[in-house]
XYZ file of C-alpha atoms in Angstrom:
527
model
C 10.045 7.441 67.138
C 9.298 6.778 71.046
C 8.096 10.162 72.229
C 6.331 7.571 74.221
C 8.104 5.762 77.142
C 7.189 8.014 79.841
C 5.222 8.732 83.026
C 4.776 5.191 84.255
C 2.275 4.074 86.790
C 0.490 7.063 88.020
C -1.309 7.290 91.364
C -2.387 3.658 91.223
C -2.116 2.945 94.922
C -5.316 2.035 96.583
C -7.972 -0.321 95.978
C -9.210 -1.190 92.429
C -12.624 0.412 92.892
C -10.984 3.735 93.661
C -8.568 3.421 90.753
C -11.131 2.469 88.295
C -13.671 5.122 88.941
C -12.229 8.250 90.644
C -14.712 10.830 91.843
C -14.862 14.476 90.629
C -13.630 15.618 93.992
C -10.415 13.362 93.671
C -9.741 15.149 90.314
C -10.141 18.538 91.787
C -7.890 17.512 94.754
C -5.229 16.248 92.170
C -5.434 19.469 90.218
C -4.685 21.680 93.243
C -1.684 19.905 94.406
C 1.644 21.845 94.349
C 4.820 21.040 92.385
C 6.780 22.390 95.536
C 9.769 20.020 96.240
C 9.760 18.630 92.906
C 11.075 21.546 90.737
C 14.774 20.194 90.780
C 13.721 16.746 89.768
C 11.498 18.064 86.932
C 14.425 20.038 85.689
C 16.848 17.006 85.714
C 14.107 14.875 84.054
C 13.582 17.542 81.294
C 17.398 17.822 80.660
C 17.669 13.964 80.489
C 14.661 13.677 77.931
C 15.970 16.592 75.925
C 19.277 14.735 75.467
C 17.402 11.671 74.437
C 15.574 13.672 71.772
C 18.880 14.908 70.073
C 19.776 11.679 68.242
C 16.139 11.067 67.513
C 16.099 14.497 65.912
C 19.202 13.658 63.884
C 17.572 10.385 62.839
C 14.881 12.600 61.361
C 17.119 15.209 59.643
C 19.386 12.412 57.944
C 16.594 11.220 55.594
C 16.344 14.714 54.326
C 20.136 15.014 53.723
C 20.088 11.612 51.909
C 17.126 12.757 49.696
C 19.609 15.515 48.267
C 21.801 12.576 47.253
C 19.003 11.095 45.437
C 18.747 7.721 47.314
C 15.772 5.700 46.626
C 12.682 5.349 48.808
C 13.438 1.704 49.520
C 16.981 2.848 50.890
C 15.041 5.515 52.970
C 12.959 2.709 54.389
C 16.114 0.760 55.487
C 17.262 3.951 57.217
C 13.855 4.324 58.901
C 14.597 1.159 60.809
C 17.117 3.200 63.032
C 14.045 4.124 65.291
C 13.019 0.478 65.888
C 15.062 0.015 69.354
C 12.316 2.144 70.769
C 9.866 -0.347 69.398
C 11.836 -3.452 70.744
C 13.084 -2.139 73.970
C 10.731 -4.320 75.785
C 13.011 -7.242 75.027
C 15.856 -5.932 77.427
C 13.634 -3.553 79.669
C 13.570 -6.399 82.300
C 17.363 -6.491 82.399
C 17.448 -2.770 83.089
C 14.973 -3.282 85.989
C 16.816 -6.240 87.415
C 20.668 -5.814 87.217
C 21.981 -2.750 88.997
C 24.572 -1.799 91.667
C 22.671 -0.976 94.788
C 24.878 1.510 96.208
C 25.368 3.367 92.883
C 21.508 3.453 92.177
C 19.151 1.291 90.415
C 18.575 3.674 87.455
C 21.930 5.394 87.457
C 23.748 1.900 86.994
C 22.448 1.972 83.469
C 21.913 5.653 82.819
C 25.474 6.814 83.450
C 27.346 4.267 81.237
C 24.716 4.379 78.511
C 25.002 8.236 78.321
C 28.681 7.967 78.281
C 28.456 5.524 75.337
C 26.161 7.792 73.458
C 28.551 10.648 73.848
C 31.456 8.548 72.648
C 29.570 7.337 69.599
C 28.487 10.813 68.687
C 32.175 11.821 69.150
C 33.424 9.282 67.029
C 30.909 9.751 64.320
C 31.845 13.405 64.159
C 35.138 12.760 62.677
C 33.815 10.064 60.266
C 30.425 11.290 59.059
C 31.787 13.351 56.138
C 33.413 10.189 54.692
C 30.305 8.214 55.169
C 28.104 10.702 53.306
C 30.657 11.490 50.688
C 30.987 14.903 48.904
C 27.597 16.787 48.618
C 25.999 16.234 45.371
C 26.337 18.652 42.571
C 23.109 19.744 40.785
C 23.217 20.771 37.121
C 20.474 22.470 35.415
C 20.187 21.912 31.618
C 16.992 23.601 31.214
C 14.811 20.418 31.058
C 15.657 18.677 34.247
C 17.944 18.429 37.319
C 20.646 15.946 37.247
C 22.235 14.878 40.392
C 25.947 13.853 40.014
C 27.154 11.490 42.916
C 30.277 9.702 43.859
C 29.806 5.804 43.352
C 29.396 3.990 46.461
C 28.135 7.087 48.649
C 26.403 7.765 50.763
C 26.858 4.476 52.630
C 23.211 4.259 53.642
C 23.435 0.958 55.217
C 26.448 1.764 57.195
C 24.688 4.980 58.374
C 21.651 2.838 59.359
C 23.763 0.460 61.453
C 25.376 3.349 63.363
C 22.218 5.301 64.104
C 20.415 2.007 65.050
C 23.107 1.390 67.759
C 22.910 4.980 69.085
C 19.211 4.646 69.238
C 19.507 1.393 70.869
C 21.564 3.236 73.638
C 18.792 5.992 73.726
C 16.029 3.411 74.209
C 17.993 1.879 77.103
C 18.459 5.496 78.555
C 14.790 6.006 78.100
C 13.894 2.855 80.173
C 16.159 4.038 82.952
C 14.822 7.438 83.026
C 11.221 6.609 82.884
C 11.889 4.212 85.967
C 13.875 6.848 87.664
C 10.939 9.402 87.222
C 8.616 7.176 89.344
C 10.952 7.568 92.398
C 12.430 10.981 91.737
C 9.090 12.750 91.706
C 6.915 12.738 94.773
C 3.901 10.487 94.336
C 1.523 13.494 93.986
C 3.388 14.705 91.194
C 4.444 11.530 89.358
C 2.019 12.218 86.553
C 4.310 14.967 85.398
C 6.840 12.455 84.391
C 4.893 11.868 81.111
C 4.795 15.746 80.587
C 8.532 15.887 81.063
C 8.984 13.042 78.609
C 6.859 14.830 76.036
C 8.343 18.320 76.349
C 11.847 17.173 76.818
C 11.872 14.819 73.684
C 10.095 17.464 71.740
C 12.729 20.079 72.568
C 15.639 17.666 71.947
C 14.147 16.460 68.659
C 13.645 19.993 67.572
C 17.100 20.932 68.175
C 18.361 17.891 66.377
C 16.049 18.261 63.433
C 14.771 21.873 62.988
C 17.442 23.813 64.471
C 20.346 21.737 62.856
C 18.902 21.971 59.378
C 18.349 25.663 59.716
C 21.755 26.332 60.992
C 23.438 23.865 58.501
C 21.712 25.717 55.616
C 23.839 28.652 53.990
C 20.711 29.938 52.453
C 18.721 30.020 55.776
C 21.723 31.728 57.673
C 22.503 34.221 55.017
C 18.962 35.334 54.883
C 17.921 35.370 58.443
C 20.983 35.313 60.682
C 23.823 36.980 58.936
C 24.633 40.463 57.683
C 27.374 39.324 55.390
C 26.633 36.255 53.398
C 28.807 33.143 53.574
C 29.092 30.153 51.285
C 28.540 27.666 54.235
C 26.119 27.295 57.143
C 26.806 28.194 60.724
C 27.058 24.635 61.692
C 28.175 21.287 60.031
C 26.859 17.897 60.742
C 30.208 17.039 61.959
C 30.571 20.001 64.193
C 26.919 19.420 65.461
C 27.754 15.769 66.484
C 30.905 16.900 68.203
C 29.084 19.479 70.294
C 26.438 17.148 71.450
C 28.923 14.435 72.301
C 30.455 16.964 74.738
C 27.211 17.948 76.136
C 26.422 14.313 76.756
C 29.835 13.632 78.546
C 29.545 16.856 80.689
C 25.945 16.407 81.514
C 26.298 12.611 82.550
C 29.241 13.510 84.655
C 27.282 16.135 86.576
C 24.246 13.793 87.046
C 26.807 11.068 88.346
C 28.353 13.082 91.055
C 25.549 15.588 91.930
C 22.315 13.698 91.899
C 21.709 10.818 94.365
C 19.085 8.143 94.008
C 16.935 6.484 96.613
C 17.570 2.971 97.454
C 15.273 0.334 95.787
C 12.577 -1.198 98.017
C 12.857 -4.760 99.314
C 10.234 -6.037 96.752
C 12.345 -4.381 94.098
C 15.451 -5.970 95.240
C 13.947 -9.420 95.631
C 12.593 -9.499 92.004
C 15.027 -11.404 89.802
C 15.211 -11.259 85.993
C 13.448 -14.561 85.521
C 10.507 -13.326 87.616
C 10.380 -10.059 85.671
C 10.126 -11.910 82.394
C 7.496 -14.130 83.853
C 5.729 -11.229 85.146
C 6.042 -9.565 81.610
C 4.615 -12.826 79.974
C 1.710 -12.535 82.534
C 0.894 -9.198 81.317
C 0.871 -10.228 77.810
C -1.631 -13.076 78.686
C -4.079 -10.419 80.235
C -7.139 -10.147 77.874
C -7.324 -6.580 78.418
C -3.787 -5.920 77.268
C -4.223 -8.159 74.276
C -7.334 -6.256 73.195
C -5.558 -3.052 73.600
C -2.388 -4.300 71.761
C -4.581 -5.098 68.775
C -5.799 -1.495 68.747
C -2.187 -0.060 69.241
C -0.687 -2.198 66.444
C -3.228 -1.029 63.855
C -4.165 2.520 64.922
C -1.373 4.101 62.814
C -1.628 2.304 59.621
C -3.796 5.093 58.259
C -1.011 7.793 58.983
C 1.843 5.748 57.692
C 2.660 7.374 54.425
C 1.688 10.906 55.479
C 3.923 10.927 58.436
C 7.054 9.005 56.951
C 6.576 10.205 53.317
C 5.295 13.819 53.250
C 8.689 15.557 54.208
C 10.509 13.506 51.640
C 8.018 14.155 49.015
C 7.901 17.843 49.740
C 11.756 18.091 49.352
C 11.423 16.175 46.058
C 8.667 18.530 44.863
C 11.197 21.607 45.432
C 10.778 22.661 49.063
C 14.309 22.663 50.374
C 15.012 20.579 53.570
C 16.256 23.808 55.114
C 13.044 25.727 54.517
C 11.027 22.769 55.510
C 12.895 22.911 58.925
C 12.760 26.596 59.232
C 8.982 26.625 58.581
C 8.528 24.319 61.596
C 10.112 26.581 64.059
C 6.885 28.806 64.572
C 5.186 25.397 65.620
C 7.806 25.072 68.485
C 5.707 26.929 71.228
C 2.654 24.899 70.237
C 4.694 21.592 70.670
C 5.921 22.579 74.069
C 2.736 23.999 75.446
C 0.074 21.524 73.983
C 1.034 18.520 76.039
C 0.704 20.557 79.392
C -2.570 21.798 78.190
C -3.969 18.494 77.008
C -3.008 16.913 80.263
C -5.829 18.672 81.928
C -8.327 16.855 79.717
C -6.738 13.385 80.088
C -6.718 12.886 83.808
C -10.213 11.374 84.207
C -11.332 7.760 83.745
C -11.437 7.953 79.944
C -8.442 9.551 78.557
C -8.972 7.845 75.175
C -12.074 9.883 74.533
C -9.590 12.486 73.235
C -8.122 9.814 70.966
C -11.438 8.963 69.606
C -12.376 12.539 68.903
C -9.005 13.408 67.246
C -8.538 10.323 65.084
C -10.911 11.476 62.202
C -9.322 15.088 62.287
C -5.851 13.535 61.966
C -7.240 11.531 58.918
C -8.248 14.744 57.507
C -4.795 16.321 58.069
C -3.391 13.512 56.053
C -5.573 14.654 53.078
C -4.616 18.070 53.584
C -0.990 17.114 53.491
C -1.674 15.363 50.089
C -3.271 18.310 48.668
C -0.557 20.608 49.902
C 2.045 18.363 48.089
C 0.105 18.466 44.860
C -0.327 22.346 45.176
C 3.650 22.538 45.861
C 4.211 20.877 42.471
C 1.941 23.292 40.655
C 3.465 26.361 42.296
C 7.118 25.387 41.714
C 8.944 27.426 39.173
C 12.044 26.201 37.363
C 13.519 29.541 37.386
C 12.451 30.868 40.898
C 13.883 28.966 43.816
C 11.490 30.388 46.396
C 7.631 29.991 46.700
C 5.169 32.890 47.339
C 4.927 34.177 50.924
C 1.274 32.885 51.239
C 2.390 29.310 50.407
C 4.744 29.358 53.470
C 1.914 30.642 55.591
C -0.396 27.820 54.495
C 2.387 25.178 55.187
C 2.767 26.524 58.665
C -0.929 26.387 59.347
C -1.207 22.987 58.015
C 1.697 21.788 60.059
C 0.180 23.341 63.106
C -3.183 21.469 62.479
C -1.274 18.334 62.053
C 0.680 18.781 65.285
C -2.603 19.473 67.239
C -4.076 16.074 66.024
C -0.720 14.257 66.756
C -0.371 15.346 70.085
C -4.166 14.841 71.126
C -3.628 11.231 70.265
C -0.160 10.959 71.670
C -1.054 12.483 75.069
C -4.225 10.584 75.462
C -2.393 7.243 74.919
C 0.224 8.265 77.360
C -2.256 9.086 79.975
C -4.249 5.819 79.598
C -0.931 3.994 79.837
C -0.129 5.797 83.122
C -3.633 5.013 84.457
C -3.730 1.221 83.835
C -0.103 0.298 84.354
C 0.572 -1.988 87.435
C 2.857 -0.037 89.774
C 4.326 -3.310 91.337
C 6.511 -4.115 88.267
C 8.975 -0.967 87.939
C 8.988 0.183 84.490
C 8.300 -2.988 82.746
C 4.457 -2.585 82.277
C 4.702 1.009 81.069
C 7.613 0.015 78.782
C 5.372 -2.752 77.385
C 2.456 -0.553 76.496
C 4.722 2.115 75.000
C 6.794 -0.440 73.033
C 3.626 -1.791 71.304
C 2.629 1.682 70.743
C 5.913 2.542 69.090
C 5.808 -0.685 67.084
C 2.243 0.260 65.873
C 3.885 3.325 64.130
C 7.206 1.930 63.060
C 6.029 -1.068 60.982
C 3.564 0.687 58.828
C 6.036 3.578 58.236
C 8.537 1.071 56.964
C 6.229 -0.742 54.781
C 4.746 2.498 53.241
C 8.213 3.813 52.363
C 9.386 0.650 51.049
C 6.307 0.357 48.653
C 6.553 3.922 47.398
C 9.039 3.023 44.592
C 6.812 -0.007 43.494
C 3.488 1.898 43.426
C 5.051 4.708 41.494
C 4.871 4.600 37.721
C 7.177 6.522 35.479
C 7.355 6.771 31.602
C 10.174 8.038 29.319
C 8.913 11.107 27.336
C 11.124 10.091 24.346
C 10.420 6.404 23.946
C 7.152 6.175 25.967
C 8.248 3.040 27.861
C 8.304 2.501 31.573
C 11.449 3.781 33.413
C 10.670 2.699 37.058
C 14.051 1.078 37.571
C 17.340 2.886 37.789
C 18.892 1.144 34.635
C 15.771 2.248 32.679
C 16.190 5.834 33.801
C 19.751 5.918 32.796
C 18.789 4.555 29.415
C 16.011 7.245 28.909
C 18.439 10.113 30.154
C 21.125 8.686 27.657
C 18.666 9.091 24.775
C 18.136 12.683 25.736
C 14.668 11.991 27.480
C 13.333 12.555 30.926
C 11.460 10.052 33.136
C 8.191 11.532 34.111
C 5.817 10.261 36.957
C 2.649 9.018 35.496
C 1.282 7.612 38.854
C 2.626 8.735 41.978
C 2.656 6.037 44.656
C 2.227 8.630 47.485
C -1.261 9.428 46.331
C -2.133 5.977 45.737
C -1.280 4.987 49.400
C -2.945 8.342 50.768
C -6.228 7.352 49.242
C -6.030 3.542 50.184
C -4.994 4.235 53.790
C -7.255 7.099 54.510
C -10.239 4.713 53.518
C -8.700 2.088 55.847
C -8.499 4.764 58.596
C -12.055 5.696 58.590
C -13.059 2.029 58.581
C -10.631 1.499 61.493
C -12.093 4.132 63.705
C -15.611 2.751 63.003
C -14.513 -0.729 64.089
C -12.401 0.520 67.038
C -14.587 3.008 68.641
C -16.750 0.580 70.665
C -13.702 -1.575 71.569
C -12.046 1.778 73.035
C -15.102 2.585 74.958
C -15.166 -1.074 76.257
C -11.459 -1.058 77.245
C -11.686 2.003 79.220
C -14.472 0.792 81.275
C -12.570 -2.275 82.563
C -11.529 -2.019 86.271
C -8.167 -1.521 87.371
C -7.852 -5.075 88.659
C -8.274 -6.502 85.235
C -5.026 -4.878 84.198
C -3.147 -6.523 87.090
C -1.234 -9.706 86.730
C -0.764 -10.359 90.414
């Protein structure tokens, strides 16, 4: 997911010597500057980034819903492709930068129609989502195993993936427009806070579409914590949630359209054609500094692939319900909102990636903790008791908090470095390039790791002793009164292999990261 396209070209005016080696006094002056005059703009940016995070949050909650339907991990991998527009948006970012109606606004020319389209898509989907998913699966407990009974042909995973891919394509386009608008909406002294608005806004939006939705959709969570009289259903449905946010998108877009004006583009921006933008983009990609940095970005998240994409699914498979998993993440919300603001104090200097280097081994250890937590979850699970002990939930919250700290340390440091080195003469294209490469570096390992989970997992039938990895073999085993038991869990296989890869990667990359941070600002310029 792009929690990443943000901030853009921060305070890069001036000569390259000053940009590449700011003095301590410069940092002090920067810290002392006021937000006066930018509060309204920051509020608007936060609202727009929150809206962007809603579909991203839903894209995270749908896999947990699909897990209840018993879909395979290869199908989950197909659905994970819905976030790829954020990893590919570089392909059409120059179009967003180059085509616009001057009087209406360079960014509003894209922002307004795209957000209307997102609202319309959510509105239409709200009336069709139940038929796409089908009836909720019925679970029957026979004393030995849980058997999921599903309608044939549902859920329609591929159709659902196409729909959310289109919605996220629109969100990625909105992201390009908002990121570019942040550069001119905020004053130069406060443009650095564009990345913070991106981080906080997307975090809040993602949380609403993921954690809050799953909690309010769950009858169990609502009856236990939010109701005095139990009800058979949750407080919201997926259809109702989609309808509500479609209305929010339509109303908010209308207000922004009529109440928020946009400054006219500069002469240099008006003179830049789409062909010159793509040529400039090609020029950026030819820079040795960008190529070296891209190699790091495309490989840095391989080590986290299975723990980031597979752990929530494996925990629900182990008996922790999706609603409980979401509800346990709510205490982490304040940390997710405050942490980016706190970390930004330590990433304003010449070497923001120092935080990345120090946090990387810690995040690898968090992956090992997640694997141990999954193993412990399977041991604690009782076939007769649906709930876990209270101390288990506390440990899950602590493990999640530690993981979030490591995630945001890496994320914020990368955003800050992107902002420091991006060429301010190219609008949003340079920053979009770096963020696109960053997102792609997380998307492709996640897809591959999920897709391989089924193939690396070995199951045997407890009656015949034969392999039952495939669906037809599982049905045959069940027909004979047996049960397919996991002999080798592909999740643990991947965790071990990728953790070793991660420690080898940081040893290889440390000196390269130090060298990249030492390059002067002129080495990142293509003109």
